[in-house]
Amino acid sequence: MKRPIRVLVAKPGLDGHDRGALIVAQGLRDAGMEVIYTGLRQTVAQIVAAAVDEDVDCIGLSSLSGAHMSLFPALLDELQKEGANDILVIGGGVIPPTDVRALKALGIAEIFTPGSTVTEMADFIRSRVRKNRGTERAAADPASAPQVIDHIGVAVVSLEDALRFYRDHLGLQVVHEEMIPDQHVRAAFLQLGETHIELLESTSEHGPIARFIAKRGPGVHHVAYRVDSVSEWLERARSSGLRVIDDAPRTGGQHKLIAFVHPASAHGVLTEYCQIVQE
Ligand code: CO
């Protein structure tokens, strides 16, 4: 998740000097950022398209032509239109103080006039992007949180015996049965609203379910949360230092994509991320 800060350095408009922009680009690279330089004489639409394509955190606009009062606001409008107004925009050039105030009021985050150093610029970008990414993550969490338990896996000694309780007593319907050979498992899925109870019987005494039962007895084996993207959740788990069992998503029962977090990182419960794959 700690990807480097990406900056697009752009020179909108018609002026033909890019020494300053090149120095800034190199300076930001030296500060550890990934910098894309668009070259001279780009239109506002080209700059915004490149910024979206390259998924940058920041656009640095350079203008020596005096056209900043039309070009900079036009770029903000274009970003808005493309739904990319979360991208930080800074400007640089020979820009009088009254224009600086006006541009900042419009939404240019900062204007660096001659005499500012690239280090100042890099520090500013870094602190603002960090803040942006922080709020993004906080805001994204409730939305991307799992909405439903996809299934609860229950380790049983005998499917036949277990069905007497789950199917015959509780009245849940068996909607699917499946052999999962690489896990040495025979599974039966019972429907419970949007959720399933997944009964797991081992087909070999060496399988994970057999080992689980030998150690802890039959019972709840794992809880599976339905998520939009198993790979994203794996990445997130890893970057939070959780112990994951799978390095990459794999195919589980009912052709779903799954991956497990070790019980040691989930308060004793083997935890599964589970993604429905559209066929
Ligand atoms: Co499962």
CSV table of N, CA and C and ligand atoms in Angstrom, one decimal, residues 151 198 222 272, ligand 1:
chain,number,residue,atom,x,y,z
A,151,HIS,N,-20.4,-17.7,4.4
A,151,HIS,CA,-20.7,-19.0,4.9
A,151,HIS,C,-19.9,-19.2,6.2
A,198,GLU,N,-21.6,-24.4,5.7
A,198,GLU,CA,-20.7,-25.3,4.9
A,198,GLU,C,-20.3,-26.5,5.8
A,222,HIS,N,-14.4,-22.4,10.4
A,222,HIS,CA,-14.0,-21.0,9.9
A,222,HIS,C,-15.2,-20.2,9.6
A,272,GLU,N,-11.9,-16.4,6.6
A,272,GLU,CA,-11.8,-16.5,5.1
A,272,GLU,C,-12.3,-15.3,4.5
B,1,CO,CO,-15.0,-21.7,3.4
